[in-house]
Structures are given as structure tokens and as C-alpha cells.
């Protein structure tokens, strides 16, 4: 195992590789974004748990707190190898930032493509007391600026987590699976969808809580159903907005993952996904909102080129408001990307 | 999730949707009946466990006791979405009746078909003492007749469970996997088959016993092997007779699922399936018959139309007797269906 | 991805890491040897397929031909991370030798242990014509002796493969699952066991044949059942003798994996495992022996120390002969290990 890495002995890099199988992909052979998100999260969980236990102290397990926005730059196919590498890039007193890169490799042709770059934040929870966050050993930075930039990223994500915590918490509006026959195509109600999953042993960490990656895989699955119902073509995940994991989900819970389309541009669809957990059996707690996020999908032709998508028909005031908000996020992302490209061109 | 439902606050309906994957289907792309049975049972287990824990009382897990006869009305394919909805339709003091409907949806064309309607009975077992059946909170009925009809269904299935318990228990005749080369094609011995499976953690409920749906999936798998060996074409599950789950199967057991053909009509094959469990290692208990059931299969042409099947060659007296019994079941079902159609035509 | 490695541009090393889950382990929490064998084989398949396609030529997929004897040096537990690294150490005209090392890492304590070292041989099969073996691009050796030693290993394994091909092919004696109640404990018949598995899409390579690792996992599973039935304690895989994969197994086949105990020393049990394949449905081919191998198991106390095992009761002449042969293998291995330790002590 490689013992190098930007940041001293503790947070050495880690690599995960796996051949993509038929069940990892859709009918067209494109690997689900959720499969990739799950591998990313597993690599992140390994490296941050390892780091947080690298000094004498309370044994702990790193729990996923947040994933920054990530773009799926190119689709992966069945038979290709996903190469996932992770390294720790910043530590605060109570959290770890992990940078993950995913390369798809066609082992027949040797062709390699960058599929994803993702940034994840983990928080170490005590193995003995799951409600206690333990201290993170600091990493060494090669240059002072690395630490400063990391601290800035840390402050920014902290703010965003606080905000969404309030937003997330307020109301729970269940997405009713409609009788699609009676709905007009391309309305919100026509494509909205739900999955229900009973949390089993292999879904969970040593602490008995669902791996963040398992949750993200299910979220991508429901978002994919919504997108396919809307445009009735081969669809792939284009990007996922930042996801905050505010509430843990325990083994034995039943989780409902619901998705509804919020916005369409010419060639993309934005889907909002909610995860609600029903604590199972011996828990007095009531159903709670565990996670929510926005997924963006595109529709692909048989040659793999983006197709125009049918425009979303909004009916209620709520739907119109959400559409406008989605448009805002879309324009903001577009502006950011253009600014980046200009900066890159100027260098 | 739908919060309505005929039956008051506790037993609200639930919906589960999932895209069908390659591992869910046979080589021809038709989804295994067993995949559908497993989804049906998972939805039933979630809704009945939730209901049985909806009032203060002993925490419990609902265990599958019985599935009523179910017909597979149309085949499902890889890439389609299976929409499974479940609701509680009757409660006795110690059992819950769940009605499940399955719709297959081609998300590309929007076409939808009813695939299955199934009725399941669950019994809540205490989380602390698996041998104790706890009390079921009563549901509210919209009309008095619903309760009366439910009670009638309850009494009928109770009788049938008692009967098969005696039948099931008497002898254990293992179906040995034959040396097919030496057998004549179309005999019982030629196609009879077994699967043997070690029960792992993901196969089990919180109580550490195999999910009824996992057992049914394996039963359908072996029945499908028997049918395919007999007629060497693409085969699909047409129906499953009522299945009673008398004996629980514990994690770590080795289960042998055996199937043999009992009867053929012009266009259908009936296969009897047995599940025998070997308690693992440190259990003093001996091998026991856990479940048995009859599956009916049809053979499909490439265009999806039913094909004639080769007639079963019976050799021993036993085989001839079972063939006649199968014929009896076949004629009875046929008569029932004709009566239903006549009633429907008269209305 | 690390691009170093002893051997030029093509055969760079590869690393695979994964957290061990409940489904990977037995009830006592010890990871199955078969889980490790499957990971080892996946790493080997990736690196050798990549290498064989590294030069312009016919696209091909590397198929496992042989695994050399491997010892399980220390058990792995749920929650630990398995770090698997593979590199190519020799190439002949038509085969690739891969060296794989497995480290178990407790990410809470940081403790690392070598779990396995394994050597695998792969043969590249044409993607267009699965019966054609394509040529392997040669690797560069840092020192001339590396090539000479590799050629020696190549010749040795080739001889052994030829030998077992003849042995394997001659007779097929299916191991019938006995009625355990009527057998005396500790006899061969009492513990012998089978698993029967229908080969699904996720079990297979791009060529539609079962991954060698999938087969090995099932072989270890049945050997573990035999060992546990014999000694009724917590058992773990201690070693696996060289395994030769003479016959491919196609998607849709039904495979029977049978195990019977052949020998016991004071603290170990040797189990012979057979894999027989039934080509499914539309194949004219008959049932054939695909693989066979010897697994050695030890029984562990709750503290993880080896326990004495009950001696095997041999009844027939055949069983006595196999016991003596097993004893021969045992003494030979023991002598080899002592010679190695002496050499090590003298250095």
C-alpha cells in the first residue's frame, strides 16, 4: 500500500478498484452515479476512520457529515474498472476533509478518463458513545497556504450545513406516489417516485448506522427513476449538489427515499430527493427527515450525446416557486463554471 | 408515502418501487417470479411490523405465516420499474392480513401492467422472546362488511394452515439431484433439481430468522430450473399456490430447496417445491421440512406467446398418483376461473 | 493510482481495499477465507486483463487458470479493512503470473497483519473467440534472475496442471447430501455437504463465464460447512492447496459444489471440494467436473487459539485410502515448512 501522500504518515492515500458489473449499471450499460458515490464514500470512510484512530485516544468511527457538489464528467460502462483514490486534505478539531478522485479505465483499450472529483467531510464518533464527537489528530501540511485554504473551505461548508439543518428540519412533506395514469405527462406528479428500504446489517458501519454511501446510492436510484419517467430515454447522473447528513439512520430502520422533479433546463433535469427514516420497532422516536439533496440528470442519445429534455409542467404555486429556485441554482452553477473556464483560459 | 388507506391511522399503505436489474431476471430478460415474491414480502413485512408496533406494547417483528395463491398476470422485463403497494386489510388478535399489488411500468413507453395481486398473513413475534406472539392493534374499517369478509378469509386460511401443517410434517423425502445422463428426458427424475444455500445475515430479519421472501425467491429459482430442464425453452412463473410457513429457519442454517415436476397440462407445468433446513452446528435439532408449495410455469415463445409443453412421463405409482392430484388442482383452478369470468360477464 | 512496480509500463501494481461486512464473515465474526480468495482473484483479473491488452492486438479477457497453494496466516474480522495489492511477476507466451498480498488492517487500532500471499496464473482469451488464447506482451525484469526464477515456477505449475487434468477428468463421483440423523458423528458421511448455485450475470466476466473468485468463494463456503459439521465449533480456513481451473463454467449453468472430509491431524481438517457444472437448458453438453481442490481448516477457541479436532472415522476402503493420501500431503507440507524455518534460522 502506498505510504506517501501530501500529509504525513497518518493520512496516507488509499485506493479502491473494482470491475463494474451488470447490476452496477442501467440497461444501456452506463454505471449508475449511485454506484460511484457508494465507492467514493467507502474510500472516504476507510481513510478518515484510519486517520482519526492514528493516535492513542478514544476508538472512533468516521461518519459522513457532508459531500460537496460533485460533477460526473464522463459515464462509466460495464466491464470497465473504477479506480477510486482518496486522501485527507484538511482536518479541523472535529472533522476531516477527504478528497476523492475516480478514474474509469477500459482495461481492454487502456483508455482512462476522470469520472469524478469529490470532497467529503467526516466526523469521528466514539465507538463507546455514539453521541460523542472525538478530537481529530491534526495533519501536517506541505505548505502553509494549504492549511489556510482548507480552513476557508471548512468555514464555508460549516455555514452551509447550519443553514440546511434549519431548512431540512422544518416540515416533512411526503411525496405521494401518484396514480400516474391520471396525471398529465411532464407534470411533477407524473414522474415523482419513492423507494422503501429496510436497513440490513451490510448497510451499516461498526456503530450500527447506515453508511452514507448506501444512502446516496438509493437517492441516485430514485432520482434516476424520476428522470427516466419524465423523459423516457437513457438518462445518466450529471451532478449532485452538496449533501448534508444531519441525522443518523439506525440498523433496522425503514427508510423512504422520495424524489420529485423541480426544474428543467434545455438539456438537464433537477430532481430533489428526500430520505425519511422510521426508527424500527423498539424506538420511541418518530419519523424524521434524515437527508435531502438535488441531483441533476441528462438524457443521452444512443451515441452518448446529450438530448433536449421535455420541459417540466408546473401546476401549483409551490411547484412554480421550486422551479424558480432550481433555475437560480442552475444559473449560479453555469456562471461559476464560466468564470472558472475564463480563469483557466487566462492562465 | 400515502397516508390514506381504508384503515385508520396505523396501517397506512406503503409503496415500493425498484428498477429491475440483470440479476433479477433470467437469460431471456424476464424477471423471475421469485424477485417479485421477495419484493411483495418485503413490503408486507414493513407495513405489518410498523402496524404491530404502532401502539405502546412489546416491540415485535412481523413474521410471514402464509401467502395466498397468486397469479403472475404478465411478465416483467429488465429495465422496467416494479411498483409494489401494500396495505393492511384485516387484523385478528394475533395476525395481520396484507394486500399487495404489483404494477410493472415501462418507464420509456409509460406502459403499465398489473403483474400480481397477493394476500399475505403475518404474525408478530416478540423481539425479546421469539416464541411469544404479541397482540395486534385492531384496524378501523370503513364499512362493517369489510370486517366480516376479513374474518371469513381469516377463518378459511386458518383451516388450511392447520391441514398443511399435518401434511407437511409427516415425512421428509429428499429429492436427490439425479445423474441426468442416465435418465430419459421428460421423466420426473430427469428434471428434478435442488439448490442448497447457506443462510447469511442479509437473508434474515432483526430476529435472526430467514425472511419469507428470501425463501420464496429460492423456491421459484429451483422451480424455474426444473421447468427449463423439462422443456428447454424460455419459461416464466404463471402462479404459486398458497404457501404456509410453519417452521422458522435460523441464521447459519443450510437449506436445501428441491423441486420435482408433478403434472403437465397442454401449456403448463406444475412443480412441487420443498424447503428442508439443517440447523447449523451447535443446534441439537434435526433436519426438518420448513415449507412446501406448488409452482406453475408456462413456456414462452420469443414473441412471448405460450407454447405447448412436452408431457411429463410418470414411471412409478407415486408419480402417477401425484400427477392425478396435480390434474385435480389444475381442473379446480380452471373451473374457479371460468366461474369468475362468467360472474364478471353477467355484471 | 500507483504507477511504480518492478515491471515496466504495462503491469503497474493495483490496490483494492474494502471494509469487511457481516455478509463477508461467519457468525463468530471471522471473515470467510472465500471472501479473501474472491478479492484476490478480482485484483488478479484486473491487472492481468489490463496487461494483456496493453499492446495493440486482439482484445482479450484474462481467465484464471491456477492458484498456487496459499496459507491464511491470521484471521480477519468484520469492520477491518482488507488491503489487497497485486502485481505481475512473470509472463510466458500465453500466461501471466500475478503475485497478490493481503493485509488486514484494524483501522481503530492501526494494527496490520499479513493475511495471505497468493500466486495466480491467468490465460488471456480472445473477446471474439473464447476458445482462442492470445499472446501475452512480455514484461521487463529488473534482474535477469527474476526471469529465470519465473520460468522455473512456470514450468512447475504447467506440469502440475497437466497431472491434475488427467486426475480430474476420469471419474465424477457426486457427493450426495446424506441423511445426517442416520450417520454416526465424525464419519465422512456425517459431515459431507453440498451447495447448489445457479450462475447469474453478476457472477460472470465480460465473456460470460464464471469468475474464478466466485467459484473459490463457494468452494470455501462448502468446505466451511463440512468442517463446522464435523467439529461443531468456530472454524476458519487455514490453507488452500493449488487449484487448477480446467473447464470454464457458463452463465446460466447450475453448479454443485460438494465437500467431504479426507483427513484430520490433531489440530486440522482437510476437506476435498468438487465443482460440477450442469450446462443449462439449450446445451447438448453433459455434466462435467470443472474444478477440485483441498482446503485445510482449523477449529478456534473463543480466544482465537487452535483447538484439538475430533478424529475422522473412516469406514470404507476408499475413505481409508484418501485418509492416507491426506496424511501424506500433511506431512509433506509440514516438512517443507520446517525446512523453510531452518533455512531462515541459518541466515
mmCIF file of N, CA and C in Angstrom, chain B residues 74-172:
data_model
loop_
_atom_site.group_PDB
_atom_site.id
_atom_site.type_symbol
_atom_site.label_atom_id
_atom_site.label_comp_id
_atom_site.label_asym_id
_atom_site.label_seq_id
_atom_site.Cartn_x
_atom_site.Cartn_y
_atom_site.Cartn_z
ATOM 1 N N UNK B 74 -48.704 -10.961 -16.018
ATOM 2 C CA UNK B 74 -47.913 -10.634 -17.202
ATOM 3 C C UNK B 74 -46.450 -10.522 -16.803
ATOM 4 N N UNK B 75 -45.535 -10.957 -17.678
ATOM 5 C CA UNK B 75 -44.112 -10.956 -17.334
ATOM 6 C C UNK B 75 -43.541 -9.534 -17.287
ATOM 7 N N UNK B 76 -42.514 -9.370 -16.463
ATOM 8 C CA UNK B 76 -41.824 -8.088 -16.339
ATOM 9 C C UNK B 76 -40.434 -8.241 -16.942
ATOM 10 N N UNK B 77 -39.834 -7.134 -17.396
ATOM 11 C CA UNK B 77 -38.523 -7.221 -18.049
ATOM 12 C C UNK B 77 -37.477 -6.352 -17.354
ATOM 13 N N UNK B 78 -36.219 -6.687 -17.591
ATOM 14 C CA UNK B 78 -35.109 -5.866 -17.098
ATOM 15 C C UNK B 78 -35.319 -4.421 -17.554
ATOM 16 N N UNK B 79 -35.100 -3.459 -16.675
ATOM 17 C CA UNK B 79 -35.230 -2.051 -17.027
ATOM 18 C C UNK B 79 -36.592 -1.501 -16.681
ATOM 19 N N UNK B 80 -37.587 -2.358 -16.538
ATOM 20 C CA UNK B 80 -38.893 -1.874 -16.111
ATOM 21 C C UNK B 80 -38.855 -1.600 -14.612
ATOM 22 N N UNK B 81 -39.818 -0.776 -14.160
ATOM 23 C CA UNK B 81 -39.920 -0.488 -12.734
ATOM 24 C C UNK B 81 -41.048 -1.318 -12.150
ATOM 25 N N UNK B 82 -40.737 -2.035 -11.074
ATOM 26 C CA UNK B 82 -41.776 -2.759 -10.352
ATOM 27 C C UNK B 82 -42.323 -1.843 -9.265
ATOM 28 N N UNK B 83 -43.634 -1.558 -9.330
ATOM 29 C CA UNK B 83 -44.281 -0.726 -8.317
ATOM 30 C C UNK B 83 -45.092 -1.628 -7.395
ATOM 31 N N UNK B 84 -44.673 -1.742 -6.165
ATOM 32 C CA UNK B 84 -45.336 -2.633 -5.218
ATOM 33 C C UNK B 84 -46.041 -1.784 -4.166
ATOM 34 N N UNK B 85 -47.360 -1.958 -4.025
ATOM 35 C CA UNK B 85 -48.048 -1.215 -2.966
ATOM 36 C C UNK B 85 -48.751 -2.193 -2.044
ATOM 37 N N UNK B 86 -48.693 -1.888 -0.752
ATOM 38 C CA UNK B 86 -49.231 -2.809 0.249
ATOM 39 C C UNK B 86 -50.121 -2.063 1.216
ATOM 40 N N UNK B 87 -51.228 -2.701 1.618
ATOM 41 C CA UNK B 87 -51.997 -2.128 2.719
ATOM 42 C C UNK B 87 -52.617 -3.224 3.572
ATOM 43 N N UNK B 88 -52.867 -2.864 4.817
ATOM 44 C CA UNK B 88 -53.438 -3.836 5.754
ATOM 45 C C UNK B 88 -54.948 -3.862 5.556
ATOM 46 N N UNK B 89 -55.486 -5.067 5.382
ATOM 47 C CA UNK B 89 -56.917 -5.169 5.102
ATOM 48 C C UNK B 89 -57.696 -5.882 6.196
ATOM 49 N N UNK B 90 -57.001 -6.552 7.109
ATOM 50 C CA UNK B 90 -57.696 -7.205 8.220
ATOM 51 C C UNK B 90 -56.700 -7.491 9.339
ATOM 52 N N UNK B 91 -57.188 -7.412 10.567
ATOM 53 C CA UNK B 91 -56.366 -7.843 11.705
ATOM 54 C C UNK B 91 -57.191 -8.743 12.602
ATOM 55 N N UNK B 92 -56.620 -9.879 12.989
ATOM 56 C CA UNK B 92 -57.214 -10.682 14.060
ATOM 57 C C UNK B 92 -56.412 -10.380 15.319
ATOM 58 N N UNK B 93 -56.657 -11.084 16.384
ATOM 59 C CA UNK B 93 -55.946 -10.814 17.635
ATOM 60 C C UNK B 93 -54.439 -11.012 17.457
ATOM 61 N N UNK B 94 -54.064 -12.015 16.677
ATOM 62 C CA UNK B 94 -52.649 -12.355 16.575
ATOM 63 C C UNK B 94 -52.112 -12.387 15.154
ATOM 64 N N UNK B 95 -52.893 -11.875 14.188
ATOM 65 C CA UNK B 95 -52.354 -11.890 12.835
ATOM 66 C C UNK B 95 -52.831 -10.691 12.022
ATOM 67 N N UNK B 96 -52.103 -10.411 10.947
ATOM 68 C CA UNK B 96 -52.361 -9.246 10.096
ATOM 69 C C UNK B 96 -52.483 -9.728 8.658
ATOM 70 N N UNK B 97 -53.536 -9.277 7.968
ATOM 71 C CA UNK B 97 -53.658 -9.594 6.545
ATOM 72 C C UNK B 97 -53.207 -8.383 5.732
ATOM 73 N N UNK B 98 -52.314 -8.618 4.776
ATOM 74 C CA UNK B 98 -51.807 -7.531 3.939
ATOM 75 C C UNK B 98 -52.154 -7.822 2.476
ATOM 76 N N UNK B 99 -52.691 -6.814 1.811
ATOM 77 C CA UNK B 99 -52.994 -6.947 0.385
ATOM 78 C C UNK B 99 -51.911 -6.213 -0.390
ATOM 79 N N UNK B 100 -51.288 -6.890 -1.341
ATOM 80 C CA UNK B 100 -50.203 -6.272 -2.106
ATOM 81 C C UNK B 100 -50.534 -6.301 -3.598
ATOM 82 N N UNK B 101 -50.313 -5.182 -4.254
ATOM 83 C CA UNK B 101 -50.500 -5.123 -5.709
ATOM 84 C C UNK B 101 -49.185 -4.749 -6.369
ATOM 85 N N UNK B 102 -48.898 -5.420 -7.479
ATOM 86 C CA UNK B 102 -47.666 -5.123 -8.208
ATOM 87 C C UNK B 102 -48.013 -4.680 -9.619
ATOM 88 N N UNK B 103 -47.482 -3.522 -9.984
ATOM 89 C CA UNK B 103 -47.638 -2.975 -11.332
ATOM 90 C C UNK B 103 -46.263 -2.951 -11.975
ATOM 91 N N UNK B 104 -46.145 -3.443 -13.208
ATOM 92 C CA UNK B 104 -44.881 -3.235 -13.916
ATOM 93 C C UNK B 104 -45.046 -2.010 -14.792
ATOM 94 N N UNK B 105 -44.008 -1.198 -14.839
ATOM 95 C CA UNK B 105 -44.087 0.043 -15.602
ATOM 96 C C UNK B 105 -42.885 0.150 -16.523
ATOM 97 N N UNK B 106 -43.141 0.263 -17.802
ATOM 98 C CA UNK B 106 -42.068 0.535 -18.747
ATOM 99 C C UNK B 106 -41.878 2.043 -18.770
ATOM 100 N N UNK B 107 -40.773 2.519 -18.137
ATOM 101 C CA UNK B 107 -40.663 3.965 -17.981
ATOM 102 C C UNK B 107 -40.293 4.648 -19.280
ATOM 103 N N UNK B 108 -39.964 3.885 -20.291
ATOM 104 C CA UNK B 108 -39.672 4.504 -21.577
ATOM 105 C C UNK B 108 -40.960 4.752 -22.368
ATOM 106 N N UNK B 109 -41.879 3.788 -22.322
ATOM 107 C CA UNK B 109 -43.116 3.973 -23.076
ATOM 108 C C UNK B 109 -44.250 4.454 -22.185
ATOM 109 N N UNK B 110 -44.058 4.306 -20.864
ATOM 110 C CA UNK B 110 -45.137 4.673 -19.958
ATOM 111 C C UNK B 110 -46.146 3.553 -19.769
ATOM 112 N N UNK B 111 -45.999 2.449 -20.519
ATOM 113 C CA UNK B 111 -46.961 1.345 -20.418
ATOM 114 C C UNK B 111 -46.920 0.700 -19.040
ATOM 115 N N UNK B 112 -48.115 0.406 -18.514
ATOM 116 C CA UNK B 112 -48.216 -0.224 -17.203
ATOM 117 C C UNK B 112 -49.085 -1.454 -17.279
ATOM 118 N N UNK B 113 -48.684 -2.483 -16.517
ATOM 119 C CA UNK B 113 -49.492 -3.694 -16.463
ATOM 120 C C UNK B 113 -49.566 -4.180 -15.033
ATOM 121 N N UNK B 114 -50.721 -4.737 -14.672
ATOM 122 C CA UNK B 114 -50.823 -5.389 -13.377
ATOM 123 C C UNK B 114 -50.099 -6.717 -13.486
ATOM 124 N N UNK B 115 -49.140 -6.942 -12.594
ATOM 125 C CA UNK B 115 -48.347 -8.164 -12.648
ATOM 126 C C UNK B 115 -48.868 -9.195 -11.660
ATOM 127 N N UNK B 116 -49.211 -8.731 -10.482
ATOM 128 C CA UNK B 116 -49.613 -9.601 -9.387
ATOM 129 C C UNK B 116 -50.568 -8.921 -8.441
ATOM 130 N N UNK B 117 -51.412 -9.725 -7.815
ATOM 131 C CA UNK B 117 -52.122 -9.310 -6.617
ATOM 132 C C UNK B 117 -51.880 -10.418 -5.615
ATOM 133 N N UNK B 118 -51.440 -10.072 -4.424
ATOM 134 C CA UNK B 118 -51.140 -11.127 -3.458
ATOM 135 C C UNK B 118 -51.691 -10.769 -2.089
ATOM 136 N N UNK B 119 -52.049 -11.793 -1.324
ATOM 137 C CA UNK B 119 -52.524 -11.606 0.045
ATOM 138 C C UNK B 119 -51.601 -12.368 0.978
ATOM 139 N N UNK B 120 -51.076 -11.660 2.001
ATOM 140 C CA UNK B 120 -50.118 -12.281 2.916
ATOM 141 C C UNK B 120 -50.623 -12.189 4.352
ATOM 142 N N UNK B 121 -50.300 -13.169 5.143
ATOM 143 C CA UNK B 121 -50.640 -13.162 6.572
ATOM 144 C C UNK B 121 -49.370 -13.131 7.400
ATOM 145 N N UNK B 122 -49.323 -12.190 8.347
ATOM 146 C CA UNK B 122 -48.157 -12.058 9.223
ATOM 147 C C UNK B 122 -48.547 -12.263 10.676
ATOM 148 N N UNK B 123 -47.588 -12.730 11.465
ATOM 149 C CA UNK B 123 -47.794 -12.928 12.894
ATOM 150 C C UNK B 123 -46.692 -12.172 13.621
ATOM 151 N N UNK B 124 -47.014 -11.287 14.584
ATOM 152 C CA UNK B 124 -45.971 -10.508 15.261
ATOM 153 C C UNK B 124 -45.307 -11.308 16.390
ATOM 154 N N UNK B 125 -43.975 -11.462 16.280
ATOM 155 C CA UNK B 125 -43.220 -12.184 17.302
ATOM 156 C C UNK B 125 -42.447 -11.183 18.157
ATOM 157 N N UNK B 126 -42.451 -11.412 19.456
ATOM 158 C CA UNK B 126 -41.777 -10.502 20.373
ATOM 159 C C UNK B 126 -40.285 -10.428 20.077
ATOM 160 N N UNK B 127 -39.745 -9.215 20.142
ATOM 161 C CA UNK B 127 -38.320 -9.028 19.871
ATOM 162 C C UNK B 127 -37.475 -9.667 20.982
ATOM 163 N N UNK B 128 -38.065 -9.767 22.164
ATOM 164 C CA UNK B 128 -37.304 -10.321 23.294
ATOM 165 C C UNK B 128 -37.459 -11.826 23.403
ATOM 166 N N UNK B 129 -38.612 -12.322 22.968
ATOM 167 C CA UNK B 129 -38.854 -13.761 23.080
ATOM 168 C C UNK B 129 -39.529 -14.220 21.791
ATOM 169 N N UNK B 130 -38.719 -14.803 20.940
ATOM 170 C CA UNK B 130 -39.180 -15.094 19.589
ATOM 171 C C UNK B 130 -40.307 -16.127 19.558
ATOM 172 N N UNK B 131 -40.510 -16.825 20.649
ATOM 173 C CA UNK B 131 -41.581 -17.819 20.675
ATOM 174 C C UNK B 131 -42.906 -17.237 21.157
ATOM 175 N N UNK B 132 -42.895 -15.944 21.515
ATOM 176 C CA UNK B 132 -44.123 -15.326 22.005
ATOM 177 C C UNK B 132 -44.785 -14.489 20.902
ATOM 178 N N UNK B 133 -46.048 -14.775 20.642
ATOM 179 C CA UNK B 133 -46.802 -13.968 19.684
ATOM 180 C C UNK B 133 -47.490 -12.839 20.453
ATOM 181 N N UNK B 134 -47.262 -11.597 20.040
ATOM 182 C CA UNK B 134 -47.867 -10.474 20.768
ATOM 183 C C UNK B 134 -49.208 -10.106 20.123
ATOM 184 N N UNK B 135 -49.929 -9.203 20.800
ATOM 185 C CA UNK B 135 -51.253 -8.834 20.281
ATOM 186 C C UNK B 135 -51.155 -7.764 19.194
ATOM 187 N N UNK B 136 -52.069 -7.867 18.234
ATOM 188 C CA UNK B 136 -52.082 -6.931 17.109
ATOM 189 C C UNK B 136 -53.089 -5.811 17.391
ATOM 190 N N UNK B 137 -52.687 -4.532 17.276
ATOM 191 C CA UNK B 137 -53.666 -3.446 17.422
ATOM 192 C C UNK B 137 -54.726 -3.571 16.326
ATOM 193 N N UNK B 138 -56.003 -3.430 16.669
ATOM 194 C CA UNK B 138 -57.052 -3.562 15.646
ATOM 195 C C UNK B 138 -57.025 -2.382 14.676
ATOM 196 N N UNK B 139 -57.392 -2.618 13.423
ATOM 197 C CA UNK B 139 -57.545 -1.510 12.483
ATOM 198 C C UNK B 139 -59.010 -1.080 12.460
ATOM 199 N N UNK B 140 -59.260 0.099 11.919
ATOM 200 C CA UNK B 140 -60.624 0.603 11.760
ATOM 201 C C UNK B 140 -61.106 0.267 10.356
ATOM 202 N N UNK B 141 -62.339 -0.177 10.233
ATOM 203 C CA UNK B 141 -62.878 -0.490 8.916
ATOM 204 C C UNK B 141 -63.844 0.604 8.485
ATOM 205 N N UNK B 142 -63.814 0.938 7.219
ATOM 206 C CA UNK B 142 -64.710 1.968 6.695
ATOM 207 C C UNK B 142 -66.152 1.448 6.759
ATOM 208 N N UNK B 143 -66.334 0.168 6.442
ATOM 209 C CA UNK B 143 -67.665 -0.425 6.497
ATOM 210 C C UNK B 143 -67.608 -1.741 7.259
ATOM 211 N N UNK B 144 -68.717 -2.025 7.932
ATOM 212 C CA UNK B 144 -68.817 -3.234 8.751
ATOM 213 C C UNK B 144 -68.543 -4.495 7.911
ATOM 214 N N UNK B 145 -69.008 -4.496 6.650
ATOM 215 C CA UNK B 145 -68.852 -5.709 5.827
ATOM 216 C C UNK B 145 -67.375 -6.057 5.601
ATOM 217 N N UNK B 146 -66.528 -5.007 5.544
ATOM 218 C CA UNK B 146 -65.097 -5.276 5.341
ATOM 219 C C UNK B 146 -64.548 -6.158 6.454
ATOM 220 N N UNK B 147 -64.986 -5.850 7.672
ATOM 221 C CA UNK B 147 -64.521 -6.642 8.807
ATOM 222 C C UNK B 147 -65.037 -8.076 8.706
ATOM 223 N N UNK B 148 -66.321 -8.210 8.361
ATOM 224 C CA UNK B 148 -66.917 -9.548 8.279
ATOM 225 C C UNK B 148 -66.242 -10.398 7.200
ATOM 226 N N UNK B 149 -66.025 -9.789 6.041
ATOM 227 C CA UNK B 149 -65.358 -10.520 4.966
ATOM 228 C C UNK B 149 -63.928 -10.902 5.357
ATOM 229 N N UNK B 150 -63.244 -9.986 6.026
ATOM 230 C CA UNK B 150 -61.888 -10.270 6.503
ATOM 231 C C UNK B 150 -61.890 -11.443 7.473
ATOM 232 N N UNK B 151 -62.873 -11.462 8.375
ATOM 233 C CA UNK B 151 -62.937 -12.554 9.352
ATOM 234 C C UNK B 151 -63.141 -13.886 8.643
ATOM 235 N N UNK B 152 -63.935 -13.854 7.595
ATOM 236 C CA UNK B 152 -64.182 -15.082 6.833
ATOM 237 C C UNK B 152 -62.877 -15.584 6.175
ATOM 238 N N UNK B 153 -62.147 -14.634 5.565
ATOM 239 C CA UNK B 153 -60.860 -15.015 4.966
ATOM 240 C C UNK B 153 -59.899 -15.568 6.020
ATOM 241 N N UNK B 154 -59.954 -14.930 7.191
ATOM 242 C CA UNK B 154 -59.079 -15.354 8.287
ATOM 243 C C UNK B 154 -59.374 -16.804 8.687
ATOM 244 N N UNK B 155 -60.663 -17.113 8.842
ATOM 245 C CA UNK B 155 -61.040 -18.470 9.264
ATOM 246 C C UNK B 155 -60.637 -19.502 8.214
ATOM 247 N N UNK B 156 -60.853 -19.148 6.957
ATOM 248 C CA UNK B 156 -60.529 -20.080 5.869
ATOM 249 C C UNK B 156 -59.039 -20.430 5.834
ATOM 250 N N UNK B 157 -58.200 -19.399 5.925
ATOM 251 C CA UNK B 157 -56.765 -19.661 5.826
ATOM 252 C C UNK B 157 -56.256 -20.405 7.056
ATOM 253 N N UNK B 158 -56.910 -20.130 8.209
ATOM 254 C CA UNK B 158 -56.507 -20.803 9.446
ATOM 255 C C UNK B 158 -56.703 -22.310 9.288
ATOM 256 N N UNK B 159 -57.828 -22.687 8.720
ATOM 257 C CA UNK B 159 -58.153 -24.086 8.475
ATOM 258 C C UNK B 159 -57.101 -24.712 7.562
ATOM 259 N N UNK B 160 -56.800 -24.012 6.483
ATOM 260 C CA UNK B 160 -55.855 -24.549 5.510
ATOM 261 C C UNK B 160 -54.463 -24.702 6.118
ATOM 262 N N UNK B 161 -54.079 -23.740 6.974
ATOM 263 C CA UNK B 161 -52.765 -23.827 7.627
ATOM 264 C C UNK B 161 -52.673 -25.060 8.517
ATOM 265 N N UNK B 162 -53.761 -25.324 9.241
ATOM 266 C CA UNK B 162 -53.791 -26.494 10.119
ATOM 267 C C UNK B 162 -53.609 -27.773 9.307
ATOM 268 N N UNK B 163 -54.344 -27.838 8.202
ATOM 269 C CA UNK B 163 -54.287 -29.023 7.344
ATOM 270 C C UNK B 163 -52.889 -29.286 6.812
ATOM 271 N N UNK B 164 -52.286 -28.251 6.215
ATOM 272 C CA UNK B 164 -50.974 -28.481 5.608
ATOM 273 C C UNK B 164 -49.924 -28.725 6.673
ATOM 274 N N UNK B 165 -50.154 -28.233 7.888
ATOM 275 C CA UNK B 165 -49.174 -28.487 8.937
ATOM 276 C C UNK B 165 -49.041 -29.992 9.133
ATOM 277 N N UNK B 166 -50.175 -30.673 9.158
ATOM 278 C CA UNK B 166 -50.134 -32.121 9.313
ATOM 279 C C UNK B 166 -49.494 -32.779 8.092
ATOM 280 N N UNK B 167 -49.924 -32.344 6.909
ATOM 281 C CA UNK B 167 -49.394 -32.912 5.689
ATOM 282 C C UNK B 167 -47.879 -32.713 5.589
ATOM 283 N N UNK B 168 -47.466 -31.478 5.850
ATOM 284 C CA UNK B 168 -46.065 -31.099 5.759
ATOM 285 C C UNK B 168 -45.184 -31.927 6.668
ATOM 286 N N UNK B 169 -45.708 -32.143 7.870
ATOM 287 C CA UNK B 169 -44.855 -32.654 8.926
ATOM 288 C C UNK B 169 -44.497 -34.112 8.776
ATOM 289 N N UNK B 170 -45.324 -34.896 8.080
ATOM 290 C CA UNK B 170 -45.198 -36.349 8.224
ATOM 291 C C UNK B 170 -43.877 -36.964 7.767
ATOM 292 N N UNK B 171 -43.543 -36.846 6.508
ATOM 293 C CA UNK B 171 -42.306 -37.495 6.048
ATOM 294 C C UNK B 171 -41.412 -36.498 5.313
ATOM 295 N N UNK B 172 -40.155 -36.786 5.318
ATOM 296 C CA UNK B 172 -39.227 -35.958 4.547
ATOM 297 C C UNK B 172 -38.612 -36.816 3.461
#
